Amino acid sequence: MTGTIRRFSGIIGMLAVVAFFAISLPDTFLTPRNLLNISQQISMLAVVAATMTVVMVMGDFDLSVGAMASLAGVVAAMLFVAGWSIPAALAVALGVGLVGGLFNGLVVSLIGILPFVATLATLTVFSGLAFLISDGRTIFGRDIPDAFGDFARNGPVIGSADDRLLVFPNLTLVALAVIFIIWVVLEHTSYGRRLYALGGNREASRLAGLPVTSLRLTAFAFTGVGAALAGLMYASRVASANPTQGDGLMLTAIAAVFLGMTITRDGQPRVLATVAGVVILGILDNGLTQLRVDSYVREILVGAIILVAVGFSALSRRNLLRS
């Protein structure tokens, strides 16, 4: 009975949140335009949370994803200012994410520093680099190519409402592609099965001959690239870049993963469950914004959600072990 409640608690919670906002905002919340807007708003978080799931499958954390997202956006913007083409600038920015992720993995797997401590340190390093490269300023206007900003505003037309076209956002398509790739990697490859084995018992995995160091290294690389991609998506959406634009991603990504863990059968991180957590948080933020609830109150709610999700997951695992 407890397992059934745990598995459906997230779905019940999502339906309850949707019902509340649908009743409170009958003219705006469930409109196609607002739902598409929500999908675009959560696309950056979905990318970070999906790739964060890869690390959390092993029982690790990456606290530097928000700073990496800011750094990648700033790097791309500064390269635009220097006259680089869009593909070249984006490739370098994603490369920065890859290098940062590999560095996190090296510090954690080879030196043996706890992931919490290591990535807390690199959070500061990446954030400092973002401020140093940008000189602490926001890069916008003519420095950003129109085509870069247009990407986030455009997408395939899927219909019309209120005499205006309904566009399925390109950013949502990017997020869906990343989610699909991570789902295939974690659920349908030997690499994913090894990551889950590593998260179950690291020492047993080592004794069984699994390449623990390379697995942790590549998992952190996934997260670094995902954070960089999210930073580029955000920069495209607002047609600007600044050294603090990714600050809110880390906590909400972790919250989404833990929310997802409350609805999985085994209480482990699963990417599709993580996406459900992202959707819940996105719906909550969109609805509260429309109700004009103060942003600080929204931050309090996110913190409370993390506590509840972690607590619920811990209790569920304890009950699962007893059974």
Coordinates of C-alpha atoms in Angstrom, one line a residue, residues 17 32 58 68 112 123 137 141-142 150 155 164 218 221 253 277 281 308:
V17 CA -1.6 21.8 -8.6
P32 CA -2.8 26.4 -25.4
M58 CA 25.4 7.2 -8.9
M68 CA 28.4 26.6 -15.6
G112 CA 38.6 11.5 -4.0
L123 CA 30.7 26.6 -8.5
R137 CA 28.2 43.3 -17.0
G141 CA 21.8 44.5 -27.9
R142 CA 23.7 44.6 -31.1
D150 CA 15.3 34.4 -33.0
G155 CA 9.5 27.0 -33.9
R164 CA -2.4 34.5 -33.7
T218 CA 31.7 10.6 -18.1
A221 CA 30.8 15.4 -18.3
A253 CA 17.1 20.8 -10.8
G277 CA 9.2 16.9 -11.3
L281 CA 7.8 23.0 -10.6
V308 CA 9.3 17.3 1.5

